[in-house]
Coordinates of C-alpha atoms in Angstrom, one line a residue:
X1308 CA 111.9 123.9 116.6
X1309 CA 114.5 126.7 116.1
X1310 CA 117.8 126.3 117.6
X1311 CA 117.0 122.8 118.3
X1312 CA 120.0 120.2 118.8
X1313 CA 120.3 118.0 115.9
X1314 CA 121.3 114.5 115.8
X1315 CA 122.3 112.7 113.0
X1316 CA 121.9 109.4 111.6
X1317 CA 122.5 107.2 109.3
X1318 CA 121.3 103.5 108.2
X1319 CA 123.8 100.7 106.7
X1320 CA 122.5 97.6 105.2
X1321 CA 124.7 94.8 104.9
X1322 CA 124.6 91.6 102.3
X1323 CA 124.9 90.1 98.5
X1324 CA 121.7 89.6 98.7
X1325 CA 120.6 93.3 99.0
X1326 CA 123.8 94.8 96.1
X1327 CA 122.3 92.3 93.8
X1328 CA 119.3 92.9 94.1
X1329 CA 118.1 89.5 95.1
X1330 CA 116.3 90.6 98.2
X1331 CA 114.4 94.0 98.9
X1332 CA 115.7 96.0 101.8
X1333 CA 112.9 96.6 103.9
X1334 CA 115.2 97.1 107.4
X1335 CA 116.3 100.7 106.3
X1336 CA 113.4 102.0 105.8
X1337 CA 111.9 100.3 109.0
X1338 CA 114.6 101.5 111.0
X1339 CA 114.9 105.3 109.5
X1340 CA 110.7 105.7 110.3
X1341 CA 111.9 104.5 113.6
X1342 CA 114.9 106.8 114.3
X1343 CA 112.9 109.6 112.7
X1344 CA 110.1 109.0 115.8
X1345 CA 112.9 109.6 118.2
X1346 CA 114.1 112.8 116.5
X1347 CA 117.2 111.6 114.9
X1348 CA 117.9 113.5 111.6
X1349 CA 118.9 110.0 109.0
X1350 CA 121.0 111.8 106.6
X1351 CA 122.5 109.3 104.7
X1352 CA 121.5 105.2 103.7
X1353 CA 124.1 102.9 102.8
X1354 CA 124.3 99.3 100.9
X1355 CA 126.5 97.4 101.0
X1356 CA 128.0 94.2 99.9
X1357 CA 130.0 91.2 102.1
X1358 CA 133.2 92.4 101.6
X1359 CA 135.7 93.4 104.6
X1360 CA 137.0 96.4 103.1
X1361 CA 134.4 97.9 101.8
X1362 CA 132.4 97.4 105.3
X1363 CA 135.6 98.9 107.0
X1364 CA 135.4 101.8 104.8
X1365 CA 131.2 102.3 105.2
X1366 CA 131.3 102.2 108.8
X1367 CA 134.2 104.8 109.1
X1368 CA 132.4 106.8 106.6
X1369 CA 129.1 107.1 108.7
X1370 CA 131.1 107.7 112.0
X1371 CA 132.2 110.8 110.0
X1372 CA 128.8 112.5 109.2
X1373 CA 126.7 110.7 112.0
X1374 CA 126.5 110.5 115.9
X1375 CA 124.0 107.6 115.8
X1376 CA 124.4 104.7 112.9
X1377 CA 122.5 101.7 113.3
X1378 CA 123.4 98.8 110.7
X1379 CA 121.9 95.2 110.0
X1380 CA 123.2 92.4 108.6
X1381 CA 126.4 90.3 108.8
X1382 CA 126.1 89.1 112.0
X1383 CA 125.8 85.1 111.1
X1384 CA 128.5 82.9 112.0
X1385 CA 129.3 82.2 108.2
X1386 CA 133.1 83.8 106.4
X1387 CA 130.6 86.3 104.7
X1388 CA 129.5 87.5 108.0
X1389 CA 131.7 90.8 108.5
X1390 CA 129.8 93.2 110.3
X1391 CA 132.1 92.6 113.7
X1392 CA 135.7 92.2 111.9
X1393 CA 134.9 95.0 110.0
X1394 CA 133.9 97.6 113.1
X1395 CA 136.8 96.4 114.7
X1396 CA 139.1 97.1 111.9
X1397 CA 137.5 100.4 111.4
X1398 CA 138.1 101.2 114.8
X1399 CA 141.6 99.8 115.0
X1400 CA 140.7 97.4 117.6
X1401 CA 140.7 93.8 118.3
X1402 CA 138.0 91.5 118.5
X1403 CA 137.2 89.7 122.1
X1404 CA 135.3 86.9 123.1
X1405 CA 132.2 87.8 125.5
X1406 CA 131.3 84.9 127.6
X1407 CA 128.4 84.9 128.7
X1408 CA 126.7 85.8 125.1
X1409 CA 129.3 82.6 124.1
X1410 CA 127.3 80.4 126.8
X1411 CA 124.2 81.8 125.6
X1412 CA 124.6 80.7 122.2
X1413 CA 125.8 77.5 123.7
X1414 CA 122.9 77.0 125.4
X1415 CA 120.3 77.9 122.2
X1416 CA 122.3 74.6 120.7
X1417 CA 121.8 72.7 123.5
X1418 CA 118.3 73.7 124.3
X1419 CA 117.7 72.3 120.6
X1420 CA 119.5 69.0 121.2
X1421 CA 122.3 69.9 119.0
X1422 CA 126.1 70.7 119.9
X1423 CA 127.0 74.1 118.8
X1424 CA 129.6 73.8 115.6
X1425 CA 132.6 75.7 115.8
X1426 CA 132.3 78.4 113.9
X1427 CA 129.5 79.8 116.0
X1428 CA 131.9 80.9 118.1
X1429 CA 132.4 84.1 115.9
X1430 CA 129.0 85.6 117.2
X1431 CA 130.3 86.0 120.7
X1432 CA 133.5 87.6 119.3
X1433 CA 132.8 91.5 119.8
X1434 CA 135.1 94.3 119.1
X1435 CA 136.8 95.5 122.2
X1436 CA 135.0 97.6 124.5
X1437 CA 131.8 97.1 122.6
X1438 CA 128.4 95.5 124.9
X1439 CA 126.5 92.8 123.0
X1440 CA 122.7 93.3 122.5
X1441 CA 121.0 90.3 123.6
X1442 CA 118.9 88.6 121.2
X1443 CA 116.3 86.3 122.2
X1444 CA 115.1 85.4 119.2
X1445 CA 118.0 83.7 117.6
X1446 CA 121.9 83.0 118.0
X1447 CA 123.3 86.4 116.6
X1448 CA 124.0 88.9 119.7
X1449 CA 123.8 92.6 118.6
X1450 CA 127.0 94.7 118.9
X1451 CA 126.7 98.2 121.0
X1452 CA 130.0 100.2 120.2
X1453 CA 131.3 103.7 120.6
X1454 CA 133.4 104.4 117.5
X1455 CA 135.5 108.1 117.8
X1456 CA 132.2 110.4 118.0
X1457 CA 129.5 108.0 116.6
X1458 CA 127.5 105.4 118.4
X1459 CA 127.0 102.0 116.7
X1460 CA 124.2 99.5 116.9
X1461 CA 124.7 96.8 114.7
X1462 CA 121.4 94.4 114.7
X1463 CA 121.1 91.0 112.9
X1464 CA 119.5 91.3 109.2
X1465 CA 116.3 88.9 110.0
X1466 CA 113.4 91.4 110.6
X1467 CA 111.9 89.8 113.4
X1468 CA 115.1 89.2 115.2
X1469 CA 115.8 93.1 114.4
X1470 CA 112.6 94.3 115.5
X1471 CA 112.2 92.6 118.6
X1472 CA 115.9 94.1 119.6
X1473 CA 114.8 97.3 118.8
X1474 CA 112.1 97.1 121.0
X1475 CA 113.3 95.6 123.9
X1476 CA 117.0 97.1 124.0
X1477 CA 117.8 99.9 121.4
X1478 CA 114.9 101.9 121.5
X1479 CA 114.9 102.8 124.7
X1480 CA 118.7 103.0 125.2
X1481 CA 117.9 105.5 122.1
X1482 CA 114.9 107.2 123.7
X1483 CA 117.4 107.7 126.7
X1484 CA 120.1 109.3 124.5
X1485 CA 117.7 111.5 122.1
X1486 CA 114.8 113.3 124.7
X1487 CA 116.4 116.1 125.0
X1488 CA 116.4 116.4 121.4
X1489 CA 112.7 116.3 121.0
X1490 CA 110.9 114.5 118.6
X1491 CA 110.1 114.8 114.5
X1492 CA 106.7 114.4 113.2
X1493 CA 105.3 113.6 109.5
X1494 CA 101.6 114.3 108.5
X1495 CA 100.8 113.7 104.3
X1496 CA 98.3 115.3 102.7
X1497 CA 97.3 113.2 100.0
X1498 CA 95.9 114.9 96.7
X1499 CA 94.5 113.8 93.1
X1500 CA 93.4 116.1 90.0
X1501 CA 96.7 117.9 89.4
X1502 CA 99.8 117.3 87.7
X1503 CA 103.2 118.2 90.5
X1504 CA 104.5 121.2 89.0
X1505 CA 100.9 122.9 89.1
X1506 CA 100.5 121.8 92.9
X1507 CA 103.6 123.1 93.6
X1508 CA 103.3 126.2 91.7
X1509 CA 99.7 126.8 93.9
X1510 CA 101.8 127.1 97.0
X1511 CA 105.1 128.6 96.1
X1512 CA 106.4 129.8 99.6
X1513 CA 105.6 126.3 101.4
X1514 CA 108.3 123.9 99.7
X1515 CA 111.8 126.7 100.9
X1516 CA 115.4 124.8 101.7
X1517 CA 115.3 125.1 106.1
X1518 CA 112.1 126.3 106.2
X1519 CA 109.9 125.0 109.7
X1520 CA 107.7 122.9 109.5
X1521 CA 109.1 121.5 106.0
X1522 CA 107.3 120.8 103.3
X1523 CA 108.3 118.3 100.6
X1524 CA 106.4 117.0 97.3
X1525 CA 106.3 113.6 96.0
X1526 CA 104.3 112.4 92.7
X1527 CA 103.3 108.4 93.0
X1528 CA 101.1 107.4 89.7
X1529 CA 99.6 111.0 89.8
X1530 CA 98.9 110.6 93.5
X1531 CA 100.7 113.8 94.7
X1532 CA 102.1 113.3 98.4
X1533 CA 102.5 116.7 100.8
X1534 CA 104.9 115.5 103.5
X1535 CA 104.6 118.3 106.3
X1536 CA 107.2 117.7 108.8
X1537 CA 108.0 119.3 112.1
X1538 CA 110.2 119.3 115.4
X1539 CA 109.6 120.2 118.6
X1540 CA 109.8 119.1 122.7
X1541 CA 106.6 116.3 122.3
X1542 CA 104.2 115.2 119.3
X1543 CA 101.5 117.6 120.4
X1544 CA 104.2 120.3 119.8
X1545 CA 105.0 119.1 116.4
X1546 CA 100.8 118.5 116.2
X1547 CA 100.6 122.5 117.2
X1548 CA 103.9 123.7 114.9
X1549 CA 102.3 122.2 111.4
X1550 CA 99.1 123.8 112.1
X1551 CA 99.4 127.2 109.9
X1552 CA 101.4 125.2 107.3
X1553 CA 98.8 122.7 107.0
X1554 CA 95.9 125.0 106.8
X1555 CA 97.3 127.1 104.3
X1556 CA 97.4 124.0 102.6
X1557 CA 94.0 123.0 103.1
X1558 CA 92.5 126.0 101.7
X1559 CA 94.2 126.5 98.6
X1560 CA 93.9 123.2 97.4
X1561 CA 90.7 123.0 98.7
X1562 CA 88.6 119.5 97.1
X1563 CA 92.0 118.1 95.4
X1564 CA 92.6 117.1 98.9
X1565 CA 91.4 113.3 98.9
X1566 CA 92.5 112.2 102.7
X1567 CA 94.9 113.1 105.6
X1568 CA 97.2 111.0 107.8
X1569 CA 100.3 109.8 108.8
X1570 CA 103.2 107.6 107.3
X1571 CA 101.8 104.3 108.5
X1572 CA 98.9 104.5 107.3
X1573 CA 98.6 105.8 103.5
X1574 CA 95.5 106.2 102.1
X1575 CA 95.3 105.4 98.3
X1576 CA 92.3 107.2 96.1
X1577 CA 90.1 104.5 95.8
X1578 CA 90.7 102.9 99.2
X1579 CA 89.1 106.8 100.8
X1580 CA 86.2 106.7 98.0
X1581 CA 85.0 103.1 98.8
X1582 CA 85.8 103.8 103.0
X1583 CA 82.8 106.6 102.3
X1584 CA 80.6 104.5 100.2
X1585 CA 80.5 101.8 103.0
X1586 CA 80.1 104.1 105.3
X1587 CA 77.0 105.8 103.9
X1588 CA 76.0 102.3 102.6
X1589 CA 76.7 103.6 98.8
X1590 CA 77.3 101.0 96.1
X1591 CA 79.9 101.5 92.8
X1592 CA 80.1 99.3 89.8
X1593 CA 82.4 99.3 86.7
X1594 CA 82.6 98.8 83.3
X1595 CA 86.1 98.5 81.7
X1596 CA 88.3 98.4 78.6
X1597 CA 91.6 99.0 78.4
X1598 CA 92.5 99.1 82.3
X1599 CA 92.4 95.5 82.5
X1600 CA 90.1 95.6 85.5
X1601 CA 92.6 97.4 87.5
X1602 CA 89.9 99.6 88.9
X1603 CA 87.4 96.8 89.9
X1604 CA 90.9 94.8 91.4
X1605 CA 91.2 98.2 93.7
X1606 CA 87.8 98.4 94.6
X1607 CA 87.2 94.4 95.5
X1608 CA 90.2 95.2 97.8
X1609 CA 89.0 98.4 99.6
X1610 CA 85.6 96.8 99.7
X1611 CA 86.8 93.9 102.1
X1612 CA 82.9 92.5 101.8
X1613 CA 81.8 95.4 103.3
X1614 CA 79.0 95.5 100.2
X1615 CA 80.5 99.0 98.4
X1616 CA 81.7 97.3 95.5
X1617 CA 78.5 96.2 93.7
X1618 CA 80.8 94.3 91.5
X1619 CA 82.6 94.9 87.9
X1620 CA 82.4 93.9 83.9
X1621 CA 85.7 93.9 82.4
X1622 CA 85.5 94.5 78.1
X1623 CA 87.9 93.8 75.4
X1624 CA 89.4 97.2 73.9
X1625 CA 87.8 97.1 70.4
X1626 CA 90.3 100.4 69.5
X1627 CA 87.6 102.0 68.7
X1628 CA 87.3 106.0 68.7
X1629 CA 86.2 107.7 72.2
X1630 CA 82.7 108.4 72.0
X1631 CA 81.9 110.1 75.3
X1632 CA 78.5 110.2 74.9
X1633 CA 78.7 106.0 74.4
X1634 CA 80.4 106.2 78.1
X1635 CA 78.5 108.3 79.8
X1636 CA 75.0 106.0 78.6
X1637 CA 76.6 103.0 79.9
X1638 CA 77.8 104.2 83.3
X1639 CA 73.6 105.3 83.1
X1640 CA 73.3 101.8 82.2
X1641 CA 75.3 100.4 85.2
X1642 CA 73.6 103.0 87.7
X1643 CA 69.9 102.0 87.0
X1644 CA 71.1 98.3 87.3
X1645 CA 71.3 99.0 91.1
X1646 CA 74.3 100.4 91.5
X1647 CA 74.6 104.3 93.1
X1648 CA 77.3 105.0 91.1
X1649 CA 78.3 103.7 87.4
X1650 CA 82.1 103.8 86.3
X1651 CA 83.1 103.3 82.7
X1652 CA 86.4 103.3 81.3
X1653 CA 86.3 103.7 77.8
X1654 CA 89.3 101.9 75.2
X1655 CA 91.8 104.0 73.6
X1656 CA 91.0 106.0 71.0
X1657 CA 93.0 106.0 67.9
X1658 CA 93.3 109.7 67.9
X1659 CA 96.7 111.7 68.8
X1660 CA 97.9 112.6 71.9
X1661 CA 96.5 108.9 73.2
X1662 CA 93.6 109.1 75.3
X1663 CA 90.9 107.3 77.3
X1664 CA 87.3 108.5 78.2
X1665 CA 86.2 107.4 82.0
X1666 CA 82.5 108.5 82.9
X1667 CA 80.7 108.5 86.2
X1668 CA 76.5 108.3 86.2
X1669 CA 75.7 109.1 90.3
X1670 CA 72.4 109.8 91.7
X1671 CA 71.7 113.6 90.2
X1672 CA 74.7 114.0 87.4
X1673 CA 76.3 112.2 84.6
X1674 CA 80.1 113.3 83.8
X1675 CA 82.8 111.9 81.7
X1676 CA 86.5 113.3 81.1
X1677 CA 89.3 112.9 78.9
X1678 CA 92.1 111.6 79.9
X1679 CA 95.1 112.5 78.1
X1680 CA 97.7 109.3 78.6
X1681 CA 101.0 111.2 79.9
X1682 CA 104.2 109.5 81.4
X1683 CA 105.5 106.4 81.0
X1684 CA 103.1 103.4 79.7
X1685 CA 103.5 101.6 82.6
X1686 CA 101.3 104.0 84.9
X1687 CA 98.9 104.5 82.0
X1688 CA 96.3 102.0 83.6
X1689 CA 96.6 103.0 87.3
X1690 CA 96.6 107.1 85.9
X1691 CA 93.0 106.4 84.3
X1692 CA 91.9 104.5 86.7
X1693 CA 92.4 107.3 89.5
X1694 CA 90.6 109.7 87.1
X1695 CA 87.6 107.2 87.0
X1696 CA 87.0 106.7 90.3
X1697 CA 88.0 110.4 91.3
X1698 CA 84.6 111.3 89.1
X1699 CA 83.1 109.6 91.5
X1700 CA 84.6 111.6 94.6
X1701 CA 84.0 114.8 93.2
X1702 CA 80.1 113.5 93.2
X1703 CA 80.4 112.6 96.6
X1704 CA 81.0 116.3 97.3
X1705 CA 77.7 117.0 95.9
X1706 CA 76.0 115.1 98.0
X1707 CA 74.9 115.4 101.8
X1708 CA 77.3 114.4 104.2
X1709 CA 80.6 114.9 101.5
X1710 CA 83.4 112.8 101.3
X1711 CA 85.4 111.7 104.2
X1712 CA 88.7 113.0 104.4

């Protein structure tokens, strides 16, 4: 929404753990999807390791380019838990005991039998003038500070314990301080059949620097991602403000548009082909070499015993040359066994560029394709795979009823 206030934000994640790469940071993104609901622009993610100084120097550095920072971790009554010491050295304050989140954490020991050892006493230390964030489901109080123009929430690093904060304390302190801001909305568009740079190149005056709604473009094992996103007062304003965009989009890209829907809830290829063959109570089987049953692993999943999946052979790649005739006989082969659809993948072919042969026999047509193996090897199985069971999407388009989007 033009003219809009912007507020700015930023995520630090605090702990060895997460630097070394010993444990995957899931909080970030968690809390960014969150902050973004509530309209807050995160511009910047931070890691960072238990050390004072280089907490110190994080936290100053997001009060700088933020108004809203929201950090986990560090919280625990351990010498590597800094998060506290360091916000109050960034700040140039001291750090003050809070008594009634000491008795509470008194009381959590006592409640358990146990007497509370003494360092536990350092999560009821708070820097001064900052409000602790109850936490009723452990013994690490949250810290709400103001710090020169930036607002702080600093929430424990266990996801459960953050989560249940967020909802019952910081989200609406947040909603509170962000309404008059609006809100930001994402809607993907989730296509298959071209490489990035020609998707991008068929809508050239969509992806533009400050252009509203935005438009970015992300390429995932030759899933290609539209992200539409857009401001305004209320969701169904954003809802109304992506409409043009996301038509335009819809009719030049027309069938290589596989499904629709919003950052929660991505839809993978296979997962949208097999939702429409249960749902028209459609069957698929497979026949593969050189995937490693990858595509039958995908399709057992989707299926979730809701009969689609008729069930898969798995081969041994013999190296023999693509025959696409050979294919497109035994996806017959698989179809008149009582299948709607038959899937080959065929093995690699000892011909230059690498490539595969997938087939698809359906109910009126028999196609194949070659798939030229570009990229790195490691999406090489999941790449062919797509193209297999996209075959079989593009025959669902054929037939009565189409494809579920």
């Amino acid at each position: 929404m033009a003219g809009q206030k912007v507020i700015r934000g930023e995520v630090i994640a605090i702990g060895d753990e997460l630097t070394t790469g010993q444990r995957l940071d899931t909080n970030t993104q968690w809390l960014s999807q969150r902050l973004t609901e509530l309209g807050v622009t995160v511009v910047a993610h931070t890691t960072v390791a238990d050390d004072l100084d280089l907490n110190r120097d994080a936290f100053a550095a997001a009060a700088e380019r933020a108004e809203l920072v929201v950090c986990t971790g560090g919280l625990g009554p351990t010498a590597d838990d800094l998060t506290r010491d360091a916000l109050a050295a960034a700040a140039g304050v001291s750090l003050v005991t809070d008594a009634a989140a000491l008795a509470h954490v008194e009381s959590l020991y006592r409640s358990r039998g146990r007497e509370m050892p003494p360092q536990n006493r350092r999560q009821a230390e708070f820097p001064e003038g900052a409000t602790p964030i109850a936490n009723l489901g452990g013994t690490a109080p949250g810290v709400d500070f103001q710090f020169g123009d930036a607002r702080v929430f600093a929430l424990p690093g266990v996801p459960a314990e953050m989560k249940q904060m967020w909802a019952e304390t910081v989200g609406p302190t947040l909603y509170d301080v962000t309404k008059d801001v609006g809100v930001m909305r994402h809607h993907l568009v989730k296509c298959f059949g071209v490489g990035e740079s020609q998707l991008e190149a068929m809508l050239p005056d969509l992806f533009t620097r400050g252009r509203e709604p935005q438009v970015g473009i992300t390429a995932s094992k030759a899933t290609i991602t539209l992200r539409v996103t857009a401001r305004g007062a209320d969701e169904a304003a954003c809802r109304e403000a992506m409409q043009p965009t996301l038509q335009c989009v819809r009719e030049t890209l027309g069938d290589l548009i596989y499904a629709e829907c919003g950052p929660e809830n991505e839809i993978e290829l296979h997962t949208a082909v097999v939702d429409e063959l249960a749902e028209r109570r459609l069957t698929v089987a497979t026949s593969e070499a050189m995937t490693g049953g990858l595509l039958g692993h995908w399709l057992a999943e989707a299926d979730d015993d809701r009969g689609a999946f008729a069930g898969g052979v798995l081969r041994l790649p013999t190296g023999a040359a693509v025959d696409a005739a050979a294919a497109e006989q035994e996806a017959v082969a698989l179809r008149d066994g009582g299948a709607t659809f038959g899937v080959v993948v065929g093995a690699m072919g000892s011909v230059e560029p690498a490539q595969v042969i997938v087939a698809a026999a359906g109910p009126d047509s028999v196609e194949s394709k070659r798939v030229i193996l570009v990229g790195h090897p490691s999406i090489h199985r999941s790449l062919v795979s797509k193209h297999a069971i996209n075959l079989v999407r593009q025959m669902l388009l054929g037939l009565p009823g189409g494809v579920a989007a």
